[in-house]
Tab-separated table of C-alpha atoms and ligand atoms in Angstrom:
chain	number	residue	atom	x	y	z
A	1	UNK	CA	-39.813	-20.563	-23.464
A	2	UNK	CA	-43.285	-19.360	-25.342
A	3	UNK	CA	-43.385	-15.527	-25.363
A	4	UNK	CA	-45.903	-12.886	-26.429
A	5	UNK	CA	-46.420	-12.216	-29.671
A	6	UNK	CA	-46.330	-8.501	-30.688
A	7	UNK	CA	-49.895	-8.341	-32.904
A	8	UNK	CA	-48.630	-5.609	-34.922
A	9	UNK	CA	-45.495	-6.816	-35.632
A	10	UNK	CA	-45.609	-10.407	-35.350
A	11	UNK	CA	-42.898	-10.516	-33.534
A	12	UNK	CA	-41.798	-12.198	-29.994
A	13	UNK	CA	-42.149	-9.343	-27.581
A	14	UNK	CA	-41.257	-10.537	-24.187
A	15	UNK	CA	-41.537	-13.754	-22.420
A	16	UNK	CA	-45.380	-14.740	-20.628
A	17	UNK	CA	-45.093	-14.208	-17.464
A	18	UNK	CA	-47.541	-13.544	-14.106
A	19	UNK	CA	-47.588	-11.267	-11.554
A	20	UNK	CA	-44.811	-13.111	-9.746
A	21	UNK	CA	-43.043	-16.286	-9.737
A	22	UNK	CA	-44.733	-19.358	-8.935
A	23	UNK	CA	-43.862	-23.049	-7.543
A	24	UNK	CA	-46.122	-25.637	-8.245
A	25	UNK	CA	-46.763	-29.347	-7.663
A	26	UNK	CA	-48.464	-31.229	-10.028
A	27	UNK	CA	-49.403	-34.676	-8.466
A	28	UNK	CA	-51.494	-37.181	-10.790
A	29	UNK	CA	-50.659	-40.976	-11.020
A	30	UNK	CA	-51.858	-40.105	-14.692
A	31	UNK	CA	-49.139	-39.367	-17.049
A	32	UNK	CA	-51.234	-38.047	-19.826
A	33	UNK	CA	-52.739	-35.656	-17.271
A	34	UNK	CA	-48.863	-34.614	-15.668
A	35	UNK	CA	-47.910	-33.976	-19.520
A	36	UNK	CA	-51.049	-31.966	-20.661
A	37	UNK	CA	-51.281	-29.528	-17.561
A	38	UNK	CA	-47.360	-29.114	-17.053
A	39	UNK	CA	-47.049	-28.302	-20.736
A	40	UNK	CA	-49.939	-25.730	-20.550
A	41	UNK	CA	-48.154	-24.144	-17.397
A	42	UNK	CA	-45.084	-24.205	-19.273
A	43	UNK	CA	-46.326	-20.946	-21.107
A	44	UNK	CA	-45.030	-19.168	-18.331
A	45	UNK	CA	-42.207	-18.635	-18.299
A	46	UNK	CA	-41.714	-17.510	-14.221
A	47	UNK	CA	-44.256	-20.735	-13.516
A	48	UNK	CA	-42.358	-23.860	-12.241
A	49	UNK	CA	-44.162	-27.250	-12.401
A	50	UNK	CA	-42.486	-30.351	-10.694
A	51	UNK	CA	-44.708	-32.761	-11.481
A	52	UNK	CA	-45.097	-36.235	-9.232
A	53	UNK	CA	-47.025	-39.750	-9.490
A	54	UNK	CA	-47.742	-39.445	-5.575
A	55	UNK	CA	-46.662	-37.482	-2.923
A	56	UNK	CA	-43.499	-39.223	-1.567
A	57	UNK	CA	-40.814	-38.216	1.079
A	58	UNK	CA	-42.311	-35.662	2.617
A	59	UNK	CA	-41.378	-36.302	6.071
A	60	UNK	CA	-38.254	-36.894	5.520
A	61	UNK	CA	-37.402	-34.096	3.078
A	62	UNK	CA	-39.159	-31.856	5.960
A	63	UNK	CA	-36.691	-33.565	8.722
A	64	UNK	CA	-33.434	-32.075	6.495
A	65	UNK	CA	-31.589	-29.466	8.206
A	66	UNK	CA	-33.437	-25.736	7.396
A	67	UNK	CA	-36.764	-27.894	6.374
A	68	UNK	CA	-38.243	-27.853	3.012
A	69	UNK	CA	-39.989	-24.561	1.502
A	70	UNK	CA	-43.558	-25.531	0.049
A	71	UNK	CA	-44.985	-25.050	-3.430
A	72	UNK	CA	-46.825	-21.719	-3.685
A	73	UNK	CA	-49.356	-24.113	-5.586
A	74	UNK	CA	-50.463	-27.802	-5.375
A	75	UNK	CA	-52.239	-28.973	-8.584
A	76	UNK	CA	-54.400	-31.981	-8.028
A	77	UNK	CA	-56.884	-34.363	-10.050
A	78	UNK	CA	-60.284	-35.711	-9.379
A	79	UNK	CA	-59.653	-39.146	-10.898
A	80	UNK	CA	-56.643	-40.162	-8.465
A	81	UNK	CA	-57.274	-40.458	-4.177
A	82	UNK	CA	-56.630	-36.331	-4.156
A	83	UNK	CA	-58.279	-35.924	-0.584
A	84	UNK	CA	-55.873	-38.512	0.394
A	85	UNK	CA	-52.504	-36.866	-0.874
A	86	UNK	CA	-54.363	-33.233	0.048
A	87	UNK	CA	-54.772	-34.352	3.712
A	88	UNK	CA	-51.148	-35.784	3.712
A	89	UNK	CA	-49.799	-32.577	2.150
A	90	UNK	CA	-51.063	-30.472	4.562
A	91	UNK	CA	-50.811	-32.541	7.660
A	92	UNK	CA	-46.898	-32.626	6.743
A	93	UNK	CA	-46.283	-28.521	5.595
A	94	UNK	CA	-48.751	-27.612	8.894
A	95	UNK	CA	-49.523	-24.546	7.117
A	96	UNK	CA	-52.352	-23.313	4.866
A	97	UNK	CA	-50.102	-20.668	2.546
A	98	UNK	CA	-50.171	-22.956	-0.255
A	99	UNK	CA	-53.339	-22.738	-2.371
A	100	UNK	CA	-54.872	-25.650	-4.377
A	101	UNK	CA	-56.445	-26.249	-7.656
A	102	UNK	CA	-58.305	-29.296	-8.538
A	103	UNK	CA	-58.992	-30.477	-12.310
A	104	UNK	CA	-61.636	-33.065	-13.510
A	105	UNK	CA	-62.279	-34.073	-16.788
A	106	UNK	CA	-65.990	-33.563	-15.541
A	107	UNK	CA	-66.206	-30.718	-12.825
A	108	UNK	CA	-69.944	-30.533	-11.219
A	109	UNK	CA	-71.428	-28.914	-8.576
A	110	UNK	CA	-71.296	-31.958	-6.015
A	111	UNK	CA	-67.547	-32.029	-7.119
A	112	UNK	CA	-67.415	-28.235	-6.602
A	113	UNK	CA	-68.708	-28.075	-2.731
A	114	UNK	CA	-66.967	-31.278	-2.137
A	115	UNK	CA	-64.019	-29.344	-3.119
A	116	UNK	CA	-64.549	-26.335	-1.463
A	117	UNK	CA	-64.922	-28.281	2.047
A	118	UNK	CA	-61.793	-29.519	1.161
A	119	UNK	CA	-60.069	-25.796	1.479
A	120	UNK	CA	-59.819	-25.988	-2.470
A	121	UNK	CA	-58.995	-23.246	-4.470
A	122	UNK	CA	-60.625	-23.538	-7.519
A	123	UNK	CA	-61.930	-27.113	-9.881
A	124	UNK	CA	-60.544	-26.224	-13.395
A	125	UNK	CA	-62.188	-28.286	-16.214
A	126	UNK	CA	-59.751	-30.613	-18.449
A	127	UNK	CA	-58.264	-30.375	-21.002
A	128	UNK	CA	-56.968	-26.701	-19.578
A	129	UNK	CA	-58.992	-23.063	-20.979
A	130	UNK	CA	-55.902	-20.778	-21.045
A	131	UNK	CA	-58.051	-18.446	-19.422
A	132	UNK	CA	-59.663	-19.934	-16.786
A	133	UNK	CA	-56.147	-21.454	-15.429
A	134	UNK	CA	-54.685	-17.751	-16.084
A	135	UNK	CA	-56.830	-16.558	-13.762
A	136	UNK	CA	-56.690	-18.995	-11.256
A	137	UNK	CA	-52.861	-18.297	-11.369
A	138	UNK	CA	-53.140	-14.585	-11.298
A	139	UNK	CA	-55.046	-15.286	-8.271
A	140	UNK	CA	-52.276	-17.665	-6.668
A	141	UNK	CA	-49.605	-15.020	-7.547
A	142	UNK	CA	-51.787	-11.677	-6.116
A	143	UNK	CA	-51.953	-13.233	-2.604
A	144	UNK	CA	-48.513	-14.425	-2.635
A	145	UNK	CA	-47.502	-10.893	-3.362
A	146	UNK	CA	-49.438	-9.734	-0.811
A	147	UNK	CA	-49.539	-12.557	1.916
A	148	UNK	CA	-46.555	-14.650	0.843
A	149	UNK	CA	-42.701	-15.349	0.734
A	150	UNK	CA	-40.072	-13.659	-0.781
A	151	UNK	CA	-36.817	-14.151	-2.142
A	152	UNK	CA	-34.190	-15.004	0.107
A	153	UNK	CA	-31.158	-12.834	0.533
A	154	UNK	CA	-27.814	-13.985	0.328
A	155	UNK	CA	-25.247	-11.832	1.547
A	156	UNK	CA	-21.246	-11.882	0.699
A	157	UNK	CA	-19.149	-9.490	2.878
A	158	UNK	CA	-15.631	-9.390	2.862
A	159	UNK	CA	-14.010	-9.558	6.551
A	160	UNK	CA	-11.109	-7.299	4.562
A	161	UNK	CA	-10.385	-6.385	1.410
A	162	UNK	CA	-9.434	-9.147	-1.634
A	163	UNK	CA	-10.546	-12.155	0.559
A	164	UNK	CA	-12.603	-13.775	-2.200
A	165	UNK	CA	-16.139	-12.590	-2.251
A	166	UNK	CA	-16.928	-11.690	-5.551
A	167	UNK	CA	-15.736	-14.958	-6.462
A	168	UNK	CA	-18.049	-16.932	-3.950
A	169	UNK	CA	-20.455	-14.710	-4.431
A	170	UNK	CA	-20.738	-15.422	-8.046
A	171	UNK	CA	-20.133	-19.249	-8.165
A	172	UNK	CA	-22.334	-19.607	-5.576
A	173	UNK	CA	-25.528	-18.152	-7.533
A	174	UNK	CA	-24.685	-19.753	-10.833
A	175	UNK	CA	-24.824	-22.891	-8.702
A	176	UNK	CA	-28.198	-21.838	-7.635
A	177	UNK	CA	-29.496	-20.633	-10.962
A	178	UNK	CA	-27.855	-23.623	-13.266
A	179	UNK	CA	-28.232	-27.118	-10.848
A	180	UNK	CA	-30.818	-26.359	-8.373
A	181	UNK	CA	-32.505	-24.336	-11.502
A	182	UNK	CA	-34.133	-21.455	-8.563
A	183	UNK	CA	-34.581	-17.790	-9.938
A	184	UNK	CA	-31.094	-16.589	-9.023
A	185	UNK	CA	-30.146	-12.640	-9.133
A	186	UNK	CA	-26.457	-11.637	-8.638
A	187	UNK	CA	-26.354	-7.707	-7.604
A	188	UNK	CA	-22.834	-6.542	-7.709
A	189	UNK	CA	-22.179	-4.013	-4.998
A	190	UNK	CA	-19.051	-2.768	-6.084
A	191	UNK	CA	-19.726	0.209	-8.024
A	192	UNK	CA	-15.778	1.270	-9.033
A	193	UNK	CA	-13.912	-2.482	-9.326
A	194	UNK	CA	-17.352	-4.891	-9.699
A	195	UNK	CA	-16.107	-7.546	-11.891
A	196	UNK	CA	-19.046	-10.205	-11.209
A	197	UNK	CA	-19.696	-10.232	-15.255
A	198	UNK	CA	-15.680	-11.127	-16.301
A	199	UNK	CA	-16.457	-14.203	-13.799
A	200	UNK	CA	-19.725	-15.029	-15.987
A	201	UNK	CA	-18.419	-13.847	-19.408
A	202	UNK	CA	-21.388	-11.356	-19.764
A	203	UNK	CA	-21.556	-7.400	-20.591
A	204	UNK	CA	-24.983	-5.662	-18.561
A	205	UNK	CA	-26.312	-3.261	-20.464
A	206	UNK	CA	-27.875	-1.315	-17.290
A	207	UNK	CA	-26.454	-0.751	-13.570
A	208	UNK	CA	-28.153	-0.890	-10.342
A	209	UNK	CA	-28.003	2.613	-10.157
A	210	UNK	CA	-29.893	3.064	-13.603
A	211	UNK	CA	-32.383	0.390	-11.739
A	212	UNK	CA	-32.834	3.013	-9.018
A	213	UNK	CA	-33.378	6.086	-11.207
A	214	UNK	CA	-36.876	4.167	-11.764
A	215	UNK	CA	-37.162	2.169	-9.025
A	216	UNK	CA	-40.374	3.235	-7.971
A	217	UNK	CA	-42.104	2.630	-11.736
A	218	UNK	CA	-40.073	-1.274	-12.277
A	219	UNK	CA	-42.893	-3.617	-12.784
A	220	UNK	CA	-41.247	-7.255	-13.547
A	221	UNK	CA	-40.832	-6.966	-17.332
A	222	UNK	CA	-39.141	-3.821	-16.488
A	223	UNK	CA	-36.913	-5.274	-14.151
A	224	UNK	CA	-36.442	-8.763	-16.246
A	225	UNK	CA	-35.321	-5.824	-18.843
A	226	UNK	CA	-32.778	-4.495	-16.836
A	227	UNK	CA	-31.293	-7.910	-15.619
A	228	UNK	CA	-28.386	-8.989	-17.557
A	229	UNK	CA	-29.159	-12.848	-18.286
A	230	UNK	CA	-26.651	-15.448	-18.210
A	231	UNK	CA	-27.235	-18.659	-20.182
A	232	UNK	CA	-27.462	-20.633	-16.478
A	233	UNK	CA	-30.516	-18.797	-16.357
A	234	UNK	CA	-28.474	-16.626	-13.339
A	235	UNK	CA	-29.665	-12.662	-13.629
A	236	UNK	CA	-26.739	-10.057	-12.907
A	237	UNK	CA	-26.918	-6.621	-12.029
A	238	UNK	CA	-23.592	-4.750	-11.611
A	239	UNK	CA	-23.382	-0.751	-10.461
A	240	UNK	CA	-20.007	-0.013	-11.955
A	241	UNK	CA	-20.658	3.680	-13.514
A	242	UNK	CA	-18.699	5.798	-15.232
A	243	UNK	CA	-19.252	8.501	-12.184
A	244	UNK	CA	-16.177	8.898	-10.100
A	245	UNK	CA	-17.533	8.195	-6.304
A	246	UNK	CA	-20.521	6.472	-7.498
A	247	UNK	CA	-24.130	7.346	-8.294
A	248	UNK	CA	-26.049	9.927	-6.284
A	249	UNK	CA	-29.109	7.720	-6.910
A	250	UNK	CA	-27.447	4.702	-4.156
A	251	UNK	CA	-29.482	5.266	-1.084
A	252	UNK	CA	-30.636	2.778	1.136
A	253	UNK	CA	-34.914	3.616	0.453
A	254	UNK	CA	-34.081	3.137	-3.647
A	255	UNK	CA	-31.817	-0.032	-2.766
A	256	UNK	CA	-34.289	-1.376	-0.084
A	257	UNK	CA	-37.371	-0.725	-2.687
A	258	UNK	CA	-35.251	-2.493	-5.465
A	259	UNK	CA	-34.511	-5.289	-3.384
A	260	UNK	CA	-38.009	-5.881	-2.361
A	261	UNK	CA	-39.754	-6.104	-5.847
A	262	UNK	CA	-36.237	-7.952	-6.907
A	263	UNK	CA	-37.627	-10.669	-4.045
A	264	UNK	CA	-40.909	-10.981	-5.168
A	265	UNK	CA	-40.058	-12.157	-8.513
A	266	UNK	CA	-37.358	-13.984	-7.716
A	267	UNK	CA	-35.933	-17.109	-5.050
A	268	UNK	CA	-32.909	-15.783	-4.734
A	269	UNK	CA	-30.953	-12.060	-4.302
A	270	UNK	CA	-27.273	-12.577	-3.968
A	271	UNK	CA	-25.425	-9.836	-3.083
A	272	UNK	CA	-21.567	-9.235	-3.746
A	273	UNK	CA	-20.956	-6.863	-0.908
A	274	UNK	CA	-17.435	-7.298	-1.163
A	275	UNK	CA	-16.240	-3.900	-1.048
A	276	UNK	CA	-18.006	-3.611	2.399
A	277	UNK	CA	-20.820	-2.085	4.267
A	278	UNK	CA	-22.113	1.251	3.226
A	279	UNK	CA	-25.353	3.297	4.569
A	280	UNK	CA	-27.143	2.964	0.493
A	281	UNK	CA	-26.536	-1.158	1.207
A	282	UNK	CA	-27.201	-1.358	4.087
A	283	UNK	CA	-30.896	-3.116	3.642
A	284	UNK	CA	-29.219	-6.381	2.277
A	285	UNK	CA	-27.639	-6.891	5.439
A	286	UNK	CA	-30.972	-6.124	7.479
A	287	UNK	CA	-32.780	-8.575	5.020
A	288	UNK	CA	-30.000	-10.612	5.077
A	289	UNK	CA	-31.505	-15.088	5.136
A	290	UNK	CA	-27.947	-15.642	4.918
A	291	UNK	CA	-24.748	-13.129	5.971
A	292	UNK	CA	-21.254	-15.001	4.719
A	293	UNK	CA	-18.230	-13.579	5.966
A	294	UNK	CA	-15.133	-14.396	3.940
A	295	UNK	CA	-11.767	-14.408	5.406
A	296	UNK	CA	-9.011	-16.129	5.202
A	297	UNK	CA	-6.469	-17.225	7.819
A	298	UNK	CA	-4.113	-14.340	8.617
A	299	UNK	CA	-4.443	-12.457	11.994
A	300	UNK	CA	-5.016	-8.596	9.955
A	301	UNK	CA	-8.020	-10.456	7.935
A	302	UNK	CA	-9.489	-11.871	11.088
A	303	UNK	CA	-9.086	-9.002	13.544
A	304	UNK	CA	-10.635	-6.596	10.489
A	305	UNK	CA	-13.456	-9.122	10.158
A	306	UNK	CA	-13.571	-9.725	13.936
A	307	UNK	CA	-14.182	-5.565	14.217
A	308	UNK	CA	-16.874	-5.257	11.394
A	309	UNK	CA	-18.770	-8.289	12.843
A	310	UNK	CA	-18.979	-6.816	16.280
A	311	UNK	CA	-20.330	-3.500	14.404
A	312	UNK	CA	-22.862	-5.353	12.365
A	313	UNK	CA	-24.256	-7.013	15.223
A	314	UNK	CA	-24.467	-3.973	17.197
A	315	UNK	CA	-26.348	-2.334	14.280
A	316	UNK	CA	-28.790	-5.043	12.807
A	317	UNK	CA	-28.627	-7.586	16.098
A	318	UNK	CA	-28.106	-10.100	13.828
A	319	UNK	CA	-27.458	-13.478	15.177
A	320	UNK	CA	-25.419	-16.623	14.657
A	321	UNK	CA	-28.212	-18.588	13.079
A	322	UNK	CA	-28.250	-16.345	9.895
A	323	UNK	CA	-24.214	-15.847	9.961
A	324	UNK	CA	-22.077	-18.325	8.197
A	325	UNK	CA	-17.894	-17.851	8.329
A	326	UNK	CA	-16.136	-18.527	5.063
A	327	UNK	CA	-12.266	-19.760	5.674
A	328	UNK	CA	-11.632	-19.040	1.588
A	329	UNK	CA	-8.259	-20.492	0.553
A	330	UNK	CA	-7.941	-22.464	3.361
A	331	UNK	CA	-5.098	-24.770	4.218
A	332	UNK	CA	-4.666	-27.392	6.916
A	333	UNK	CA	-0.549	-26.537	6.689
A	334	UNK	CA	-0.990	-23.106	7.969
A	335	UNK	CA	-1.066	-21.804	11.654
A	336	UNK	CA	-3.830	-20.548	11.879
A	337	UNK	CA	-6.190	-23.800	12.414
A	338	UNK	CA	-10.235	-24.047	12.364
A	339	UNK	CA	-10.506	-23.438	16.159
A	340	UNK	CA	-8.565	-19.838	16.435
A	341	UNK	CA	-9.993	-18.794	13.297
A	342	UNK	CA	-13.493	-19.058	14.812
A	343	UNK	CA	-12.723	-18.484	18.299
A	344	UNK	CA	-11.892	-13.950	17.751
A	345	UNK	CA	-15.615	-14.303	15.135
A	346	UNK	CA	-17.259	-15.612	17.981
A	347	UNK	CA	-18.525	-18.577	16.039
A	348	UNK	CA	-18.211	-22.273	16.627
A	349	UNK	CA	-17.645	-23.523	12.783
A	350	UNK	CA	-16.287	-22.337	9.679
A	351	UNK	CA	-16.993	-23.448	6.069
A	352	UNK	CA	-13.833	-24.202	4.836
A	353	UNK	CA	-13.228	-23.362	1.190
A	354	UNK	CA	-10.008	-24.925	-0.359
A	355	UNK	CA	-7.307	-22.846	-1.938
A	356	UNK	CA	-7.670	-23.566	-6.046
A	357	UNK	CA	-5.923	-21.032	-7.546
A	358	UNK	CA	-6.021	-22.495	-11.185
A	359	UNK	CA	-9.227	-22.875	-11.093
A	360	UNK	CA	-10.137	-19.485	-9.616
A	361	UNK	CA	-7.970	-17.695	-12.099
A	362	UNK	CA	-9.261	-19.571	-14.648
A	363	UNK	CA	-12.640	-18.687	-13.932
A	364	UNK	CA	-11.478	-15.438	-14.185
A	365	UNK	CA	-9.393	-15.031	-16.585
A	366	UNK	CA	-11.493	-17.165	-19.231
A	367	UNK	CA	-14.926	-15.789	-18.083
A	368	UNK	CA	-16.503	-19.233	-17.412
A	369	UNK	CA	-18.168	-20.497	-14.105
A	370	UNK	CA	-16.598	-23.317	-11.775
A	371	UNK	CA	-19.135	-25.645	-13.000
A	372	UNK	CA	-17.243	-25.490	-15.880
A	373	UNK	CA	-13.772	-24.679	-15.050
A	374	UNK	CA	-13.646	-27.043	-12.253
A	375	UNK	CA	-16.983	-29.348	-11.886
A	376	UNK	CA	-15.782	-31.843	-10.217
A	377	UNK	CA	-12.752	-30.335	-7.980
A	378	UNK	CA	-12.959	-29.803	-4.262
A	379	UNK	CA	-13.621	-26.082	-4.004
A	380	UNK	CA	-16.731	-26.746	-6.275
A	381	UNK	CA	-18.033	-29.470	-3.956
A	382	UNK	CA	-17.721	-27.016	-1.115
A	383	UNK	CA	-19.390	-24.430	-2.485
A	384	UNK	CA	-22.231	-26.795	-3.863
A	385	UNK	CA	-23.296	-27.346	-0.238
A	386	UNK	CA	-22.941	-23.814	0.666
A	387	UNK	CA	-25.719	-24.043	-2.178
A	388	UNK	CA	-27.849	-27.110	-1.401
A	389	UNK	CA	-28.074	-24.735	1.667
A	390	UNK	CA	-29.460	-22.291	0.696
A	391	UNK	CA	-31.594	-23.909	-2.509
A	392	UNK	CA	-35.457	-23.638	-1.455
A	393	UNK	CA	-35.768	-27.120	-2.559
A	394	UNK	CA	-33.939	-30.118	-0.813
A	395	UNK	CA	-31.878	-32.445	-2.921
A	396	UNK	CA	-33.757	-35.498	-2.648
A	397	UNK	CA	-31.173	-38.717	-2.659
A	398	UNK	CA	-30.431	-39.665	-5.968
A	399	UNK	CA	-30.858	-43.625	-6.478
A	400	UNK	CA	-29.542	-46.657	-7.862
A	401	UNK	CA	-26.012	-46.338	-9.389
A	402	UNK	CA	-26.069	-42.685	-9.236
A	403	UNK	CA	-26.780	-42.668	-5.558
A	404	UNK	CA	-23.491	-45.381	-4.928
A	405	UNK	CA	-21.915	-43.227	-6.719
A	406	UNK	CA	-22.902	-39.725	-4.638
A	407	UNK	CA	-22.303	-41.782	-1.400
A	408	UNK	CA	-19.076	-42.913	-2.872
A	409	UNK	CA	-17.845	-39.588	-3.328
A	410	UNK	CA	-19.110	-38.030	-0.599
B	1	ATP	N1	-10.677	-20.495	-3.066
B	1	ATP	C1	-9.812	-19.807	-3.815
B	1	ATP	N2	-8.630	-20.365	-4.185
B	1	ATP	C2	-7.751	-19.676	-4.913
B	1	ATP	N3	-7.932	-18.423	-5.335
B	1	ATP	C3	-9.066	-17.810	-5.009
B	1	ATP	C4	-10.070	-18.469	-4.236
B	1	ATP	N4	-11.086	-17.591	-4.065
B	1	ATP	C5	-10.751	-16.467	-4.707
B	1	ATP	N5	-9.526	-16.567	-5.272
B	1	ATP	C6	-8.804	-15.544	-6.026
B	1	ATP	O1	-8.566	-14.451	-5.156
B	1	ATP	C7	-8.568	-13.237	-5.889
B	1	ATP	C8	-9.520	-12.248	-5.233
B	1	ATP	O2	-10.821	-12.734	-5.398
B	1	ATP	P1	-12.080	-11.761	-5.456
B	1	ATP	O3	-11.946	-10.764	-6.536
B	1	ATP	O4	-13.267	-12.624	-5.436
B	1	ATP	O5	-11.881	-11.056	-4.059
B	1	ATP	P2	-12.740	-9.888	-3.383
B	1	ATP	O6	-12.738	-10.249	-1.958
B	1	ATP	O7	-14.006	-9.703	-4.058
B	1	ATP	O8	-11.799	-8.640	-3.638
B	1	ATP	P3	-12.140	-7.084	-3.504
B	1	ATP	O9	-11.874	-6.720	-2.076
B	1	ATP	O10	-11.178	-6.446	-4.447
B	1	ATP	O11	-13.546	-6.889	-3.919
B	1	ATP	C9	-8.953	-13.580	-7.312
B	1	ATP	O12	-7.775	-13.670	-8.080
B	1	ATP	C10	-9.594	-14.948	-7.185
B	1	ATP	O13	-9.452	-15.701	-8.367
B	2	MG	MG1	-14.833	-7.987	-5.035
């Protein structure tokens, strides 16, 4: 990652970064012109580059369930058919939020209003001027603070206490952060028992509710400051404090505020809410892209669950498309089967999450996530499509003996 360099000093400061985090598409059928402008973009450290020969797979990656989320940026050339692939782009994504850059070794005038007919952004000259493509950026990342997307919220409640959500909580956003490689945040809710960071092996310096003392003043190398940083590339925030009955500084217009600008730098905000509902939390679960509720199958943990469901969807009106039911430590031996654990939730399916002690505890116990402690066991694969889910960006099919394999296993 190239960072600043402190004049003075000489020394790395921070990390380059924009105004917010971009995706891009690079899409040249020249490799010397994929490598050049991804490795200039590459000084950016919250700028993502995929970088394609052609525009493939559109339509189907668009036909997966939940759709595909487009780049915030498509990066074309002059010298390949880029009217061709721009007119495909669009008439696929239907939409006009995602800006466009052109490069030419040779930009012109004629090349220019061609370009701007075209809905271009901006024709950049090659090889890249730091500054010109800085400022075409900065431009990109202004309106999509303004105009565009945010994060998406992913929320883990417990249906009663001890049912599992700190654990799927926090395997589920390393997945994010370390395979589908999308800006993950953890935010541990709990502010007298979190224990997010013994799952991840890490010690945050700052809490959420030293986040909210300055809430209003956290630009994003203040707030990249305050994240604790896994090596997955996951962020964590945890609130434990040393104040009995938490911090007075946990209300729900810091929280809200601190989960907005937490969304506009990054894809993902997932929130441990495991120790339940409170009025300072209370904008996660109105935000909520996602709401999990995690029970397991004993009558007391579904009628408890059944009660606070009823009482968030009196107060928020959420609906069944954004709710997902976790069975967590499920067994097929038990009574309580699929059907009557959904039927009291009022929900037709359940994700079913096998028990895995060993592996859970281990996690635990050694500090290391289930990609490591169990990367190929059941419970993993589970939770990796509770993640391909969520991920902004599709798996597309892997191929030759890899993709046997994946349909092999499947
Ligand atoms: N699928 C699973 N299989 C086996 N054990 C699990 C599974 N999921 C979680 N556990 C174990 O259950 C215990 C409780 O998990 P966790 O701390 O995540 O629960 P919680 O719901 O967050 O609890 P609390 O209400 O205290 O916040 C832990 O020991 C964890 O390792
Ligand atoms: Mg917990």
């Amino acid at each position: 990652m190239s960072t600043v360099v402190d004049l003075r000093s000489g020394q790395a400061a921070y990390p380059r970064m924009i105004a917010t985090s971009l995706d891009c598409w690079l899409v040249s059928a020249h490799p010397s012109v994929l490598e050049h402008v991804a490795g200039t973009l590459g000084q950016w450290s919250n700028v993502r580059c995929q970088a394609y020969a052609a525009l493939q797979h559109l339509e189907e990656a668009q036909q997966e369930e939940g759709g595909m989320l487009w780049p915030d940026l498509l990066l074309l050339y002059d010298q390949d058919d880029w009217e061709c692939s721009l007119a495909e782009f669009r008439e696929v994504s239907g939409h006009g939020l995602t800006a466009v850059l052109l490069f030419s070794q040779q930009p012109d005038t004629a090349l220019m209003r061609q370009a701007l007919r075209a809905g271009v952004q901006d024709v950049l000259g090659l090889p890249c001027d730091e500054d010109e493509l800085l400022e075409s950026l900065a431009a990109v990342a202004a309106h999509k603070l303004q105009h565009g997307r945010l994060g998406r919220v992913s929320v883990f409640l417990n249906g009663k206490g001890g049912m599992g959500a700190t654990f799927l909580a926090t395997s589920v956003a390393h997945l994010l952060a370390k395979e589908k490689q999308e800006r993950t945040v953890l935010i541990d809710a709990d502010s007298q028992f979190g224990c997010c960071h013994y799952l991840l092996g890490v010690q945050p310096k700052f809490s959420l509710s030293e986040a909210l003392e300055q809430v209003e003043e956290l630009d994003d190398m203040a707030l990249e400051g305050l994240l604790c940083k896994h090596d997955s590339g996951l962020r964590l925030i945890g609130s434990r404090t040393e104040q009995l009955g938490g911090a007075t500084t946990l209300t729900a217009q810091s929280f809200g505020l601190f989960l907005t600008k937490v969304r506009q730098h990054y894809d993902h905000v997932v929130v441990d809410l495991s120790r339940g509902v409170e009025a300072w939390n209370m904008p996660a679960v109105l935000e909520a892209h996602r709401l999990f509720m995690v029970v397991q199958q004993s009558l007391p943990a579904l009628r408890d669950a059944a009660l606070l469901l009823r009482q968030i969807r009196q107060a928020t009106g959420i609906g069944n498309d954004k709710l997902r039911v976790i069975a967590n430590r499920y067994s097929p031996r038990l009574d309580i089967g699929r059907d009557a654990l959904c039927q009291p939730l009022g929900v037709s399916s359940a994700i079913l999450v096998p028990n895995d002690f060993a592996t859970a505890n281990a996690c635990a116990n050694l500090g290391i996530p289930l990609t490591e402690a169990g990367r190929h066991k059941p419970l993993t694969r589970v939770l990796r499509g509770v993640m391909e889910e969520l991920a902004l960006q599709p798996s597309l099919p892997r191929t030759g003996f890899a993709g046997i394999w994946d349909r092999l296993r499947r």
